Coordinates of C-alpha atoms and ligand atoms in Angstrom, one line a residue:
X1 CA -7.1 12.1 -18.9
X2 CA -8.5 8.6 -18.9
X3 CA -9.4 7.3 -15.4
X4 CA -7.8 4.0 -14.5
X5 CA -10.5 1.6 -13.5
X6 CA -9.1 0.7 -10.0
X7 CA -12.5 -0.5 -8.8
X8 CA -12.6 -3.2 -11.4
X9 CA -9.0 -4.1 -11.0
X10 CA -9.4 -4.4 -7.2
X11 CA -12.5 -6.5 -7.6
X12 CA -10.8 -8.8 -10.0
X13 CA -7.8 -9.1 -7.8
X14 CA -9.9 -10.0 -4.8
X15 CA -11.9 -12.5 -6.8
X16 CA -8.7 -14.2 -7.8
X17 CA -7.7 -14.4 -4.2
X18 CA -11.1 -15.7 -3.2
X19 CA -10.8 -18.5 -5.8
X20 CA -7.4 -19.5 -4.4
X21 CA -8.6 -19.3 -0.8
X22 CA -11.5 -21.6 -1.7
X23 CA -8.9 -24.1 -3.0
X24 CA -6.9 -23.9 0.1
X25 CA -10.0 -24.4 2.3
X26 CA -10.6 -27.6 0.3
X27 CA -7.2 -28.7 1.5
X28 CA -8.1 -27.8 5.1
X29 CA -6.0 -24.6 5.1
X30 CA -7.8 -21.5 6.4
X31 CA -5.9 -18.3 5.8
X32 CA -6.2 -15.9 8.7
X33 CA -5.3 -12.3 9.2
X34 CA -4.8 -10.9 12.7
X35 CA -5.0 -7.1 13.1
X36 CA -4.0 -5.2 16.2
X37 CA -5.7 -1.9 16.7
X38 CA -4.3 0.1 19.5
X39 CA -6.5 3.1 20.6
X40 CA -9.5 4.5 18.9
X41 CA -8.2 6.7 16.1
X42 CA -11.3 7.1 13.9
X43 CA -9.4 6.8 10.6
X44 CA -7.6 3.6 11.8
X45 CA -10.9 2.2 12.9
X46 CA -12.3 2.7 9.4
X47 CA -9.3 1.1 7.8
X48 CA -9.4 -1.9 10.1
X49 CA -13.1 -2.3 9.4
X50 CA -12.4 -2.3 5.6
X51 CA -9.7 -4.9 6.0
X52 CA -12.1 -7.2 7.9
X53 CA -14.7 -6.7 5.2
X54 CA -12.2 -7.5 2.5
X55 CA -11.1 -10.7 4.3
X56 CA -14.8 -11.8 4.5
X57 CA -15.2 -11.2 0.8
X58 CA -12.1 -13.3 0.0
X59 CA -13.0 -16.2 2.5
X60 CA -10.0 -15.2 4.7
X61 CA -10.6 -15.5 8.4
X62 CA -9.9 -12.3 10.3
X63 CA -9.5 -11.3 13.8
X64 CA -9.3 -7.7 15.0
X65 CA -7.7 -7.3 18.4
X66 CA -8.7 -4.0 19.9
X67 CA -6.4 -2.7 22.6
X68 CA -6.6 0.4 24.9
X69 CA -4.3 3.3 24.0
X70 CA -2.6 2.7 27.4
X71 CA -1.2 -0.6 26.1
X72 CA 2.5 -0.9 26.8
X73 CA 5.0 -1.8 24.2
X74 CA 5.9 -5.0 26.0
X75 CA 2.3 -6.1 26.2
X76 CA 1.9 -5.5 22.4
X77 CA 5.2 -7.3 21.6
X78 CA 4.1 -10.2 23.7
X79 CA 0.9 -10.6 21.8
X80 CA 2.7 -10.3 18.5
X81 CA 5.1 -13.1 19.6
X82 CA 2.2 -15.3 20.5
X83 CA 0.7 -14.8 17.0
X84 CA 4.2 -15.5 15.5
X85 CA 4.1 -18.9 17.1
X86 CA 0.4 -19.6 16.4
X87 CA 0.1 -21.8 13.3
X88 CA -3.6 -20.7 12.8
X89 CA -2.4 -17.1 12.1
X90 CA -1.2 -16.5 8.5
X91 CA -0.7 -12.8 8.6
X92 CA -0.1 -10.2 11.3
X93 CA -0.8 -6.5 10.9
X94 CA -0.4 -3.7 13.4
X95 CA -2.5 -0.7 12.4
X96 CA -0.4 2.4 12.4
X97 CA 0.0 5.0 13.8
X98 CA 0.7 3.8 17.4
X99 CA 0.5 5.7 20.6
X100 CA 3.7 7.5 21.7
X101 CA 4.7 4.9 24.3
X102 CA 5.0 2.1 21.6
X103 CA 8.0 2.3 19.3
X104 CA 6.9 1.5 15.7
X105 CA 10.2 0.1 14.8
X106 CA 10.2 -2.3 17.8
X107 CA 6.8 -3.6 16.6
X108 CA 7.9 -4.0 13.0
X109 CA 11.0 -5.9 14.0
X110 CA 9.0 -8.3 16.2
X111 CA 6.5 -9.4 13.5
X112 CA 7.8 -12.7 12.0
X113 CA 8.9 -11.8 8.4
X114 CA 6.9 -14.8 7.0
X115 CA 3.7 -13.2 8.6
X116 CA 4.5 -9.6 7.8
X117 CA 1.7 -9.0 5.3
X118 CA 2.2 -5.2 5.4
X119 CA 5.8 -5.7 4.2
X120 CA 7.1 -3.1 6.6
X121 CA 9.5 -5.3 8.6
X122 CA 13.2 -4.6 8.1
X123 CA 13.7 -8.1 6.7
X124 CA 11.1 -7.7 4.1
X125 CA 12.4 -4.2 3.2
X126 CA 15.9 -5.6 2.8
X127 CA 14.6 -8.5 0.6
X128 CA 12.8 -6.0 -1.6
X129 CA 15.9 -3.9 -1.8
X130 CA 17.9 -6.7 -3.2
X131 CA 15.1 -8.1 -5.4
X132 CA 14.4 -11.3 -3.4
X133 CA 11.0 -12.8 -3.1
X134 CA 9.2 -11.0 -0.2
X135 CA 6.0 -9.4 0.9
X136 CA 5.7 -6.1 -1.0
X137 CA 4.2 -3.1 0.8
X138 CA 0.6 -2.9 -0.2
X139 CA 0.3 0.7 -1.4
X140 CA 3.3 0.7 -3.8
X141 CA 2.5 -2.8 -5.0
X142 CA -1.0 -1.7 -5.8
X143 CA 0.3 1.4 -7.7
X144 CA 2.4 -1.0 -9.9
X145 CA -0.7 -3.0 -10.7
X146 CA -2.6 0.2 -11.6
X147 CA 0.3 1.3 -13.9
X148 CA 0.3 -2.1 -15.6
X149 CA -3.5 -2.0 -16.0
X150 CA -3.0 1.0 -18.4
X151 CA -1.1 -1.1 -20.8
X152 CA 1.5 1.6 -21.1
X153 CA 5.1 0.5 -20.8
X154 CA 7.1 1.2 -17.6
X155 CA 10.5 0.0 -18.8
X156 CA 12.8 2.8 -19.9
X157 CA 10.3 5.5 -18.9
X158 CA 11.1 8.4 -16.6
X159 CA 9.2 8.0 -13.4
X160 CA 9.0 10.9 -10.9
X161 CA 7.9 10.0 -7.4
X162 CA 7.1 12.9 -5.1
X163 CA 7.3 11.9 -1.5
X164 CA 10.0 9.8 0.2
X165 CA 8.2 8.1 3.1
X166 CA 9.1 4.6 4.2
X167 CA 5.7 3.2 3.4
X168 CA 5.0 4.9 0.0
X169 CA 7.7 7.0 -1.7
X170 CA 10.8 5.0 -1.1
X171 CA 9.4 1.5 -1.8
X172 CA 7.6 2.9 -4.8
X173 CA 11.0 4.0 -6.2
X174 CA 12.4 0.5 -5.7
X175 CA 9.5 -1.2 -7.3
X176 CA 9.6 1.1 -10.3
X177 CA 13.3 0.5 -10.6
X178 CA 12.6 -3.2 -10.6
X179 CA 10.3 -2.6 -13.6
X180 CA 13.2 -0.8 -15.3
X181 CA 11.9 2.7 -15.1
X182 CA 14.4 5.6 -14.6
X183 CA 13.7 7.2 -11.3
X184 CA 13.6 10.6 -9.8
X185 CA 12.6 11.0 -6.2
X186 CA 11.4 14.4 -5.1
X187 CA 10.6 15.9 -1.6
X188 CA 10.3 19.2 0.2
X189 CA 13.9 20.2 -0.5
X190 CA 13.7 19.5 -4.2
X191 CA 14.4 22.5 -6.4
X192 CA 12.1 23.3 -9.2
X193 CA 9.7 20.6 -8.5
X194 CA 7.3 21.7 -11.2
X195 CA 9.9 21.2 -14.0
X196 CA 10.8 17.8 -12.7
X197 CA 7.2 16.7 -12.6
X198 CA 6.6 18.0 -16.0
X199 CA 9.3 15.7 -17.3
X200 CA 7.6 12.6 -15.8
X201 CA 6.2 10.0 -18.1
X202 CA 5.0 8.3 -14.9
X203 CA 4.2 10.7 -12.0
X204 CA 3.5 9.3 -8.5
X205 CA 2.0 11.9 -6.2
X206 CA 2.4 10.9 -2.6
X207 CA 2.8 14.0 -0.4
X208 CA -0.5 14.4 1.4
X209 CA -1.4 17.9 0.1
X210 CA -4.8 18.5 -1.3
X211 CA -4.9 19.0 -5.1
X212 CA -1.3 20.2 -5.2
X213 CA -0.4 18.9 -8.6
X214 CA -2.0 21.0 -11.4
X215 CA -1.9 20.9 -15.2
X216 CA 1.2 23.0 -15.4
X217 CA 3.1 20.2 -13.6
X218 CA 2.0 17.3 -15.7
X219 CA 3.4 16.2 -19.0
X220 CA 0.7 15.5 -21.7
X221 CA 0.4 11.7 -22.1
X222 CA 1.7 10.9 -18.6
X223 CA 0.4 8.2 -16.4
X224 CA -0.4 9.8 -13.1
X225 CA -0.8 7.7 -9.9
X226 CA -2.4 9.7 -7.1
X227 CA -1.7 8.2 -3.7
X228 CA -2.7 11.2 -1.6
X229 CA -5.9 11.1 0.6
X230 CA -6.8 14.5 1.9
X231 CA -10.0 15.9 3.5
X232 CA -10.7 19.1 1.6
X233 CA -12.2 22.2 3.0
X234 CA -15.4 21.1 1.2
X235 CA -15.4 18.0 3.5
X236 CA -14.8 15.6 0.6
X237 CA -11.8 13.4 0.0
X238 CA -9.3 14.6 -2.6
X239 CA -6.0 13.4 -3.9
X240 CA -2.7 15.2 -4.2
X241 CA -3.6 15.8 -7.9
X242 CA -6.1 18.3 -9.1
X243 CA -7.8 15.8 -11.5
X244 CA -10.2 18.4 -12.8
X245 CA -7.4 20.6 -14.2
X246 CA -6.0 17.6 -16.1
X247 CA -9.2 16.7 -17.9
X248 CA -8.1 18.0 -21.3
X249 CA -4.7 16.3 -21.2
X250 CA -3.9 13.0 -22.9
X251 CA -2.8 10.3 -20.5
X252 CA -4.1 8.2 -17.5
X253 CA -4.9 9.0 -13.9
X254 CA -5.9 7.0 -10.9
X255 CA -8.9 8.7 -9.2
X256 CA -9.3 9.6 -5.5
X257 CA -11.3 8.2 -3.9
X258 CA -11.6 4.8 -5.6
X259 CA -8.0 4.5 -6.8
X260 CA -4.9 3.6 -5.0
X261 CA -6.8 3.0 -1.7
X262 CA -8.8 0.2 -3.3
X263 CA -5.7 -1.5 -4.7
X264 CA -3.9 -1.1 -1.4
X265 CA -6.7 -3.1 0.2
X266 CA -6.7 -5.7 -2.5
X267 CA -2.9 -6.2 -2.2
X268 CA -3.2 -6.9 1.5
X269 CA -5.5 -9.8 0.6
X270 CA -2.9 -11.1 -2.0
X271 CA -0.2 -10.9 0.7
X272 CA -2.3 -12.8 3.3
X273 CA -3.0 -15.5 0.7
X274 CA 0.7 -15.7 0.0
X275 CA 1.5 -16.0 3.7
X276 CA -0.9 -18.9 4.1
X277 CA 0.5 -20.7 1.1
X278 CA 4.2 -20.2 2.1
X279 CA 3.5 -21.4 5.6
X280 CA 2.0 -24.5 4.2
X281 CA 4.8 -25.1 1.7
X282 CA 2.8 -24.2 -1.4
X283 CA 4.1 -22.0 -4.2
X284 CA 2.6 -18.6 -4.8
X285 CA 2.3 -17.0 -8.3
X286 CA -0.1 -14.0 -8.0
Ligands
NDP1 P1 4.4 11.4 4.8 O1 3.8 12.6 5.4 O2 5.1 10.3 5.6 O3 5.4 11.8 3.6 C1 5.1 12.8 2.8 C2 6.2 13.0 1.8 O4 5.9 14.0 0.9 C3 7.5 13.5 2.5 O5 8.6 12.8 1.9 C4 7.6 15.0 2.2 O6 8.9 15.4 2.0 C5 6.9 15.0 0.9 N1 6.2 16.3 0.7 C6 5.3 16.9 1.5 N2 4.9 18.1 0.9 C7 5.7 18.3 -0.2 C8 5.7 19.3 -1.1 N3 5.0 20.4 -1.0 N4 6.6 19.2 -2.1 C9 7.4 18.1 -2.2 N5 7.3 17.1 -1.4 C10 6.5 17.2 -0.3 O7 3.1 10.7 4.0 P2 2.9 9.2 3.4 O8 3.9 8.9 2.4 O9 2.6 8.3 4.5 O10 1.5 9.5 2.7 C11 1.4 10.4 1.6 C12 0.0 10.5 1.2 O11 -0.5 9.3 0.8 C13 -1.0 11.0 2.3 O12 -2.0 11.8 1.8 C14 -1.5 9.7 2.8 O13 -2.8 9.8 3.4 C15 -1.6 8.9 1.5 N6 -1.6 7.4 1.7 C16 -2.6 6.7 1.0 C17 -2.6 5.4 1.0 C18 -3.6 4.7 0.3 O14 -3.9 3.5 0.5 N7 -4.2 5.3 -0.7 C19 -1.7 4.6 1.9 C20 -0.6 5.4 2.5 C21 -0.7 6.8 2.4 P3 10.1 15.5 3.2 O15 10.5 14.1 3.3 O16 11.1 16.4 2.6 O17 9.4 16.0 4.4

């Protein structure tokens, strides 16, 4: 399979954002992302660090608010509300997962929809559902960009999405439907998963199981988007797809690492730029 060059696509996307941010700064508008990090989950700390680095590359101001894992829900909600009302903050992101005493849904419902750059708030999800202009969740939006980068058509194709989480599988299905694909969503209760995957012209693997999808489950010529990030027994990062076993097949695959993760990060920059433009009454076309 041909590897989709996500590294290049992500770099180009961020470059485009940087160009537009520079134009905004010339107008006196400084886009800014505020990230709340509750606790010291090592993976979350790495992700938040990556986001700050991306912001710096794009000329977006960023602020990371580290909070102890004893933070109460009310304390966090109060801080979010202050950012909602702060005109210098374009985008607000609360790094998930949260400690048990803070309800994720309460947090997502509190972030102002026009600053919800993760696209997880119920208002944005609803807007996406009915096809209105909104912030798209970064991972599925990045997957669509990767699919388009192959030059292969999406319209009319059979797309099989394995995984039905609120942040990946479900929104992925909606976005592919928007692109006129025919959708099958699979999960742990799906019968004869292998046969369903084998029928996919577009296969999105988002289950979080190390190298689960092998050659026997993939149709020759398919475009495979591997969302999974798994730490293998060898200590290395692997996707949900056993890329090595697909080597001889025709088609395209997004690598792990260096695939969906990079585009997810780039799409957060696109969303933050969009937030800054919308809050300043400017149109957004990216
Ligand atoms: P969740 O654990 O929330 O969801 C996993 C989904 O996969 C569930 O719907 C589950 O089904 C399904 N599933 C699990 N095992 C199987 C199986 N053997 N056969 C069929 N379906 C299965 O995970 P997320 O959606 O949050 O994440 C999925 C993966 O993507 C993870 O590896 C995560 O690390 C990665 N990820 C990567 C991102 C990136 O930027 N690259 C961003 C977000 C996630 P059921 O509903 O029936 O339980």
